[in-house]
Coordinates of C-alpha atoms in Angstrom, one line a residue:
M1 CA 0.5 32.8 9.4
T2 CA -2.5 31.8 11.1
N3 CA -1.4 27.8 12.5
I4 CA -3.5 25.1 10.6
K5 CA -5.1 22.8 12.6
I6 CA -6.3 19.0 10.7
S7 CA -9.7 20.1 11.8
D8 CA -10.0 22.7 9.2
H9 CA -11.7 22.7 6.2
F10 CA -8.3 22.9 3.1
S11 CA -8.7 24.6 0.2
Y12 CA -5.5 24.5 -2.2
S13 CA -3.7 26.5 -0.7
R14 CA -4.3 25.3 3.2
L15 CA -3.6 21.6 1.6
L16 CA -0.1 22.9 0.4
R17 CA 1.1 24.6 3.3
F18 CA -0.4 22.0 5.4
V19 CA 2.2 20.0 4.1
Y20 CA 5.0 21.2 2.0
P21 CA 6.5 21.0 5.4
T22 CA 6.0 16.7 5.3
I23 CA 7.3 16.9 1.3
V24 CA 10.3 18.8 1.6
M25 CA 11.0 16.8 5.5
M26 CA 10.8 13.6 2.6
I27 CA 12.7 15.0 -0.6
V28 CA 16.4 16.4 1.9
T29 CA 15.6 12.9 3.8
S30 CA 16.1 11.6 0.3
I31 CA 18.6 13.9 -0.4
Y32 CA 21.5 12.9 2.1
S33 CA 20.2 9.8 1.4
I34 CA 21.6 10.8 -2.1
V35 CA 25.1 12.4 -0.5
D36 CA 25.8 9.0 0.6
G37 CA 25.7 7.5 -2.5
F38 CA 27.8 10.5 -4.2
F39 CA 30.6 10.3 -1.6
V40 CA 31.0 6.5 -1.5
S41 CA 30.6 6.2 -5.7
N42 CA 33.5 9.5 -6.7
V43 CA 35.8 9.3 -4.2
A44 CA 35.7 5.2 -3.0
G45 CA 35.1 4.2 -6.2
K46 CA 32.2 2.0 -8.2
N47 CA 32.5 -1.0 -5.5
A48 CA 32.4 0.0 -2.6
F49 CA 29.0 1.9 -4.0
A50 CA 28.3 -1.5 -5.4
A51 CA 28.8 -2.2 -1.7
V52 CA 26.4 -0.5 0.0
N53 CA 23.6 -1.3 -2.8
L54 CA 23.8 -4.7 -2.6
V55 CA 23.0 -4.8 1.2
M56 CA 20.8 -1.6 1.9
P57 CA 17.3 -4.0 0.3
V58 CA 17.9 -5.6 4.3
L59 CA 18.9 -2.2 6.4
M60 CA 15.6 -0.8 4.9
I61 CA 13.7 -4.3 6.1
I62 CA 15.2 -3.9 9.3
G63 CA 14.3 -0.5 9.2
S64 CA 10.7 -1.0 8.0
F65 CA 9.1 -1.5 12.0
G66 CA 9.8 1.8 12.4
F67 CA 7.5 3.0 8.9
M68 CA 4.7 1.0 10.2
I69 CA 4.2 2.5 13.7
G70 CA 4.3 5.6 12.3
T71 CA 1.4 5.8 9.3
G72 CA -0.7 2.7 11.3
G73 CA 0.0 4.6 14.8
S74 CA -0.2 8.0 13.3
A75 CA -4.0 7.0 11.5
L76 CA -5.1 5.6 15.0
V77 CA -3.7 8.3 17.0
S78 CA -5.4 10.7 14.8
K79 CA -8.7 9.2 14.5
T80 CA -8.3 8.8 18.3
L81 CA -7.9 12.7 18.8
G82 CA -11.0 13.1 16.2
Q83 CA -13.1 11.6 19.0
G84 CA -12.5 13.7 21.0
K85 CA -10.6 10.8 23.8
K86 CA -6.9 13.1 24.7
K87 CA -5.9 11.3 26.9
D88 CA -6.0 8.0 24.7
A89 CA -4.3 9.6 22.2
D90 CA -1.2 10.4 24.3
R91 CA -1.3 7.0 25.7
Y92 CA -1.6 4.7 22.4
F93 CA 1.7 7.5 20.8
S94 CA 3.5 6.9 24.1
M95 CA 3.2 2.5 23.7
L96 CA 3.7 2.7 20.2
I97 CA 7.9 5.0 21.1
I98 CA 7.8 2.1 23.1
T99 CA 7.4 -0.8 21.5
V100 CA 9.9 0.7 18.5
C101 CA 12.2 1.1 20.6
I102 CA 12.4 -2.6 22.2
A103 CA 11.7 -3.9 19.0
G104 CA 14.4 -1.6 17.4
I105 CA 16.9 -3.0 19.4
T106 CA 16.2 -6.6 19.7
V107 CA 16.5 -6.9 15.4
S108 CA 19.2 -4.5 14.6
S109 CA 21.3 -6.6 17.2
V110 CA 19.5 -10.1 14.8
A111 CA 20.8 -8.7 11.9
F112 CA 24.6 -7.4 13.5
I113 CA 25.3 -11.0 13.9
F114 CA 24.3 -12.2 10.6
M115 CA 25.5 -9.5 9.0
R116 CA 28.3 -10.9 6.7
K117 CA 26.5 -14.5 6.2
V118 CA 23.4 -12.4 4.9
S119 CA 25.9 -10.8 2.4
L120 CA 27.1 -14.0 1.2
L121 CA 23.8 -15.0 -0.1
L122 CA 22.7 -11.5 -1.7
G123 CA 25.0 -12.5 -3.8
A124 CA 28.1 -10.6 -2.3
T125 CA 31.8 -10.9 -5.2
D126 CA 35.1 -10.9 -3.1
A127 CA 35.2 -7.6 -4.0
M128 CA 32.6 -6.5 -2.3
L129 CA 32.0 -8.9 0.5
E130 CA 34.1 -6.5 3.6
E131 CA 32.4 -3.7 2.4
C132 CA 29.0 -4.9 2.5
V133 CA 29.8 -6.1 6.4
I134 CA 30.9 -2.9 7.4
Y135 CA 29.2 -0.7 5.7
G136 CA 25.5 -3.3 7.4
R137 CA 27.0 -3.4 11.2
T138 CA 27.2 -0.1 11.0
I139 CA 24.1 1.0 9.9
C140 CA 22.6 -1.7 12.8
V141 CA 23.9 0.3 15.6
G142 CA 21.9 3.7 14.4
S143 CA 18.6 1.7 14.0
V144 CA 17.0 2.0 16.9
A145 CA 17.5 6.0 16.1
F146 CA 16.3 5.4 12.2
M147 CA 12.8 4.1 13.5
L148 CA 12.2 6.7 15.8
Q149 CA 12.7 9.0 13.4
N150 CA 10.5 8.2 11.2
C151 CA 8.2 7.7 13.5
F152 CA 8.2 11.2 14.8
Q153 CA 7.9 12.3 11.5
S154 CA 4.2 11.0 11.0
F155 CA 3.7 11.5 14.3
L156 CA 4.9 15.3 14.5
V157 CA 1.8 15.8 11.7
T158 CA -0.5 14.3 13.2
A159 CA 0.4 16.9 16.6
E160 CA -0.1 19.7 13.7
K161 CA 4.2 20.3 14.3
P162 CA 5.0 19.2 10.1
K163 CA 7.7 23.2 10.2
L164 CA 9.7 21.0 12.9
G165 CA 9.5 18.0 11.3
L166 CA 10.7 19.9 8.9
A167 CA 13.8 21.6 10.6
V168 CA 14.4 18.6 12.3
T169 CA 15.0 16.7 9.3
V170 CA 16.9 20.1 8.0
A171 CA 19.1 19.7 11.4
S172 CA 19.6 15.6 10.4
G173 CA 20.5 15.6 6.4
L174 CA 22.7 19.0 6.8
T175 CA 25.0 16.5 10.2
N176 CA 24.9 13.5 8.0
M177 CA 26.2 15.9 4.4
V178 CA 28.7 17.6 6.6
L179 CA 30.5 15.0 8.3
D180 CA 29.8 12.7 4.7
F181 CA 32.6 15.6 3.1
V182 CA 34.7 15.4 6.8
L183 CA 34.8 10.7 7.4
V184 CA 34.4 10.6 3.4
Y185 CA 36.2 12.8 1.5
L186 CA 38.3 14.9 4.3
F187 CA 39.8 11.8 6.4
D188 CA 38.8 9.0 3.5
M189 CA 37.4 6.2 6.0
G190 CA 35.0 4.7 3.2
V191 CA 32.4 3.3 3.2
F192 CA 32.7 3.3 7.2
G193 CA 33.0 6.7 7.3
A194 CA 29.6 6.7 5.3
A195 CA 27.7 4.9 7.3
L196 CA 29.3 6.4 10.6
A197 CA 27.4 9.5 8.9
T198 CA 24.3 8.5 8.5
V199 CA 24.0 7.1 11.9
I200 CA 24.7 9.8 14.1
S201 CA 22.2 12.3 10.8
Q202 CA 19.9 9.5 12.4
T203 CA 20.3 9.8 15.8
V204 CA 20.2 13.6 16.1
G205 CA 16.5 13.4 13.6
A206 CA 15.2 10.7 16.9
V207 CA 16.5 13.1 19.9
I208 CA 14.6 16.6 18.9
P209 CA 11.1 15.2 18.7
L210 CA 11.9 13.0 21.8
V211 CA 12.8 16.1 24.2
Y212 CA 10.0 17.6 22.4
F213 CA 7.9 15.0 23.5
T214 CA 9.0 14.2 27.2
H215 CA 9.7 18.1 28.0
N216 CA 7.1 20.3 26.0
K217 CA 3.5 20.6 28.0
N218 CA 1.3 22.8 25.1
S219 CA 2.2 19.8 22.7
L220 CA -0.9 18.4 21.0
L221 CA 1.0 14.9 21.1
R222 CA 2.4 14.4 24.6
L223 CA 4.8 11.2 25.5
Y224 CA 5.6 9.1 29.3
R225 CA 5.3 5.9 30.8
V226 CA 3.0 3.9 29.7
K227 CA 2.2 0.3 30.8
P228 CA 2.0 -2.0 26.9
E229 CA -1.4 -2.9 26.1
K230 CA -2.8 -5.5 23.7
R231 CA -5.7 -4.4 21.2
P232 CA -4.4 -0.3 20.2
L233 CA -0.8 -2.2 19.1
A234 CA -2.7 -4.5 17.7
R235 CA -4.4 -2.1 15.5
A236 CA -1.6 0.0 15.4
C237 CA 0.5 -3.2 13.6
S238 CA -2.4 -3.7 10.9
N239 CA -3.0 -0.5 9.2
G240 CA 0.5 0.2 8.7
F241 CA 1.3 -3.0 7.7
S242 CA 0.5 -1.7 5.2
E243 CA 3.7 0.2 4.8
M244 CA 5.6 -2.2 6.3
L245 CA 5.1 -5.1 3.5
T246 CA 5.9 -1.9 1.3
N247 CA 8.9 -1.2 2.9
I248 CA 9.9 -4.7 2.8
S249 CA 8.5 -5.7 -0.8
I250 CA 10.7 -3.3 -1.6
S251 CA 13.8 -4.7 -0.5
F252 CA 13.1 -7.8 -1.5
I253 CA 12.3 -7.1 -5.1
S254 CA 15.6 -4.0 -5.1
M255 CA 17.5 -8.0 -3.3
L256 CA 16.4 -9.1 -7.0
Y257 CA 16.7 -6.3 -8.9
N258 CA 20.9 -6.7 -7.6
A259 CA 20.2 -10.5 -8.9
R260 CA 19.3 -10.1 -12.2
L261 CA 21.5 -7.1 -12.6
L262 CA 24.3 -8.8 -11.5
E263 CA 23.6 -12.0 -14.0
I264 CA 23.5 -9.7 -17.3
A265 CA 25.7 -6.6 -15.9
Q266 CA 27.7 -7.7 -13.3
E267 CA 28.8 -4.6 -10.7
D268 CA 28.1 -1.7 -13.4
G269 CA 24.5 -2.6 -13.4
I270 CA 24.5 -3.2 -9.5
V271 CA 25.8 0.6 -9.9
A272 CA 23.6 1.5 -11.9
Y273 CA 19.8 0.4 -11.0
G274 CA 21.5 2.2 -7.4
V275 CA 22.3 6.0 -8.7
I276 CA 19.0 5.4 -10.5
M277 CA 16.8 4.6 -6.4
Y278 CA 19.1 7.3 -4.7
V279 CA 16.9 9.6 -7.8
N280 CA 14.0 8.4 -7.6
L281 CA 14.0 9.3 -4.1
I282 CA 14.0 12.5 -4.8
F283 CA 11.1 12.3 -7.6
L284 CA 9.3 9.5 -4.9
G285 CA 9.8 12.3 -1.8
F286 CA 6.3 14.7 -3.3
F287 CA 4.3 11.8 -3.4
F288 CA 5.6 9.9 -0.5
G289 CA 5.3 13.2 1.6
Y290 CA 1.3 14.3 0.5
A291 CA 0.7 10.6 1.6
V292 CA 2.4 11.2 4.2
G293 CA 1.2 15.5 5.2
T294 CA -2.7 14.4 4.5
A295 CA -3.3 11.1 6.1
P296 CA -3.8 12.7 10.1
I297 CA -6.3 15.2 8.1
V298 CA -8.4 12.2 6.0
G299 CA -8.2 10.1 9.7
Y300 CA -9.2 13.2 11.7
N301 CA -12.3 13.2 9.9
Y302 CA -12.7 9.5 9.6
G303 CA -13.8 9.7 13.2
A304 CA -15.0 13.0 13.2
R305 CA -17.4 11.4 10.9
N306 CA -17.1 14.3 8.9
T307 CA -17.5 13.9 4.9
G308 CA -18.2 16.4 3.4
E309 CA -14.3 17.1 4.1
L310 CA -13.0 13.6 3.3
K311 CA -15.2 14.4 -0.4
N312 CA -13.1 17.4 -0.9
M313 CA -9.5 15.9 0.4
F314 CA -10.4 13.2 -2.0
R315 CA -10.5 15.6 -5.6
K316 CA -8.5 17.6 -4.0
S317 CA -5.5 14.9 -3.6
V318 CA -6.4 13.2 -7.4
F319 CA -5.7 16.9 -8.6
L320 CA -2.4 17.9 -7.3
T321 CA -1.0 13.8 -7.5
A322 CA -2.1 14.0 -11.3
I323 CA -0.4 17.3 -12.2
T324 CA 3.0 16.8 -10.2
A325 CA 3.2 12.8 -12.4
I326 CA 3.6 15.2 -15.6
A327 CA 6.1 16.9 -14.4
M328 CA 7.9 14.5 -12.2
T329 CA 8.0 13.1 -15.7
A330 CA 8.9 15.2 -17.6
A331 CA 11.8 15.7 -15.8
G332 CA 12.1 12.4 -14.6
I333 CA 13.8 12.1 -18.5
A334 CA 15.0 15.8 -18.9
L335 CA 17.6 15.7 -16.4
S336 CA 18.7 11.2 -17.0
K337 CA 21.5 12.3 -18.8
P338 CA 23.2 14.9 -16.1
L339 CA 22.2 13.4 -12.9
S340 CA 24.2 10.2 -14.8
I341 CA 27.0 12.2 -15.4
V342 CA 27.4 13.8 -12.0
F343 CA 26.9 10.1 -9.6
V344 CA 28.9 8.4 -12.3
G345 CA 30.1 10.6 -15.2
Y346 CA 33.8 8.8 -14.7
D347 CA 32.7 5.7 -17.1
R348 CA 31.3 6.4 -20.5
Q349 CA 30.0 3.0 -20.8
L350 CA 28.7 2.6 -17.4
M351 CA 27.0 6.3 -18.0
S352 CA 25.9 5.5 -20.6
M353 CA 23.8 2.3 -19.4
T354 CA 22.7 4.5 -16.6
A355 CA 20.9 8.0 -18.2
R356 CA 19.1 5.1 -20.6
G357 CA 17.4 3.3 -17.3
M358 CA 16.9 6.7 -15.7
T359 CA 15.0 7.2 -19.1
L360 CA 12.8 4.2 -19.1
Y361 CA 12.2 4.2 -14.5
S362 CA 11.1 8.3 -15.2
L363 CA 8.5 6.2 -16.9
S364 CA 6.6 5.0 -13.5
F365 CA 6.0 8.5 -12.3
L366 CA 3.2 9.2 -14.2
L367 CA 1.5 6.7 -12.7
C368 CA 3.3 5.7 -9.3
G369 CA 1.8 8.7 -6.9
F370 CA -1.6 7.8 -7.3
N371 CA -1.0 4.1 -6.0
I372 CA 1.4 5.8 -2.9
F373 CA -1.8 7.9 -2.2
A374 CA -4.1 5.5 -2.2
S375 CA -2.6 2.5 0.0
S376 CA -1.4 5.8 2.5
F377 CA -5.0 7.1 2.0
F378 CA -7.0 3.5 3.2
T379 CA -4.3 3.0 5.9
A380 CA -5.6 6.6 7.0
L381 CA -9.9 5.7 6.9
S382 CA -8.4 2.7 9.4
N383 CA -9.3 -0.2 6.8
G384 CA -5.2 -1.9 6.8
L385 CA -6.2 -5.2 4.2
I386 CA -6.8 -2.7 1.4
S387 CA -3.3 -0.4 1.8
A388 CA -1.9 -3.9 2.1
I389 CA -3.4 -5.1 -0.6
I390 CA -3.0 -2.3 -2.9
S391 CA 0.9 -2.8 -2.0
V392 CA 2.2 -6.1 -1.8
L393 CA 0.3 -6.1 -5.4
R394 CA 2.5 -2.0 -6.7
M395 CA 5.4 -3.2 -5.0
F396 CA 6.0 -7.1 -5.1
V397 CA 3.3 -8.7 -7.4
F398 CA 3.3 -6.8 -10.0
Q399 CA 7.1 -6.3 -10.5
L400 CA 8.0 -9.5 -9.5
A401 CA 6.2 -10.6 -12.6
A402 CA 7.7 -8.0 -14.1
V403 CA 10.7 -8.3 -13.0
L404 CA 11.0 -11.7 -14.4
I405 CA 9.9 -11.7 -18.0
L406 CA 10.4 -8.8 -19.5
P407 CA 14.5 -9.0 -19.2
E408 CA 13.5 -12.1 -21.4
L409 CA 11.7 -10.7 -23.6
I410 CA 13.9 -6.9 -24.2
G411 CA 17.0 -7.9 -21.9
I412 CA 18.3 -5.7 -19.5
D413 CA 15.1 -2.4 -21.2
G414 CA 12.7 -4.5 -19.2
I415 CA 13.8 -4.3 -15.8
W416 CA 14.4 0.0 -16.2
L417 CA 10.4 -0.5 -17.7
S418 CA 9.4 -3.2 -14.8
V419 CA 8.3 -0.6 -12.2
F420 CA 7.0 1.4 -15.2
C421 CA 4.2 -2.4 -15.9
A422 CA 3.8 -2.1 -11.8
E423 CA 2.4 1.1 -11.6
A424 CA 0.0 0.7 -15.3
L425 CA -1.1 -2.5 -13.0
T426 CA -1.3 -1.5 -9.8
F427 CA -3.1 2.5 -11.0
I428 CA -6.0 0.2 -12.7
F429 CA -6.7 -1.7 -9.8
T430 CA -6.6 1.0 -7.6
A431 CA -9.1 3.0 -9.8
I432 CA -11.5 -0.4 -9.4
I433 CA -11.0 -0.3 -6.1
F434 CA -11.8 3.9 -5.4
A435 CA -14.9 3.5 -7.5
A436 CA -16.3 0.7 -5.1
N437 CA -15.9 2.0 -1.7
R438 CA -17.0 5.2 -2.4
K439 CA -20.0 5.0 -1.1
K440 CA -19.0 2.7 2.4
Y441 CA -16.2 6.3 3.6
G442 CA -18.0 9.1 1.8
Y443 CA -16.0 9.8 -0.3
A444 CA -16.7 10.7 -3.3

């Protein structure tokens, strides 16, 4: 099969062949995260599962810097490659990876020290506190690897090696799954075993790309020692700020959801929400994978001023997103009960609550793909401001309003429908933004 380059013209077939490794990579990443939840819930119990989900938003905030550098940096690097500046692209890439390492060590060290206080602030009960601290501190040890893994997922696509990215993710995922079985099920190590399995798997996902970019002389991008530069770092951070903001917003909103669910349904509410979020990761994996996979193509053609290919990418992306959105929504509704049984089938009342919540939550899949693509699309066009506004509205402003208002009107169903309401409002804004900027960038 001919190697596909980001400078190519993309038919539907070529586009899907280029992005499918990234999509599968995202879905596999979601699946091995879900394996943690499956073993913790069914072996360690629902209180342990609730503890993991209570502290998880904080851990995602810690890792969000890696998302920012990965998405913003790949947009900068792909644009630089499109301008024919190979040496500059290598220099920017190397500097960004070094920055991630330094920031990761700093942030994770602070989080490790204050994990107990953070857990208490999140509302951890006596039954959950110790497991929150154990899980959180163990994950902090591997935070640098987590950030690097997120970064390399984007840069491997930019380096025209999405299949290598997929292979790395599969290797990391299989490591996590096997170790979950061994440490949690066989050795009964509880949340510590689940966290340790995750840390080791993330290390695998970080080390393999690190070796590739350092030693492979034929790589489109090369990693070597460089001095820090303020301007390209600032450009990468501003480009990717929306993605970091998205992850931070998701985390803060998750904290709010947990707090509201504690009020309405106690620990069972957090468990149900945790199951829905795990399953949600799989369904969103396509949309995020497609966005990450197409961003370097958009960035390259923007840098090369190839508006014809920008139009081609925009049209095809909207069509593929629409088809997938319908399929995802139908699948989410149909699988809500079977998936709930897998995670919490040991508790009939909890299973019923989870299935109901998943059915209502699945309505959000109709619109979220368009909003995810829009944010990534404008990041690739080096317009971090628009991308950030879309992310803030989608993941914070509209969800904050919905989760505060809807439960007061219709009870716990209001929590499950909050995401759909937020996606619908963001979709309206996104459509306006696409229309307003079509001539400026020439994509429609």
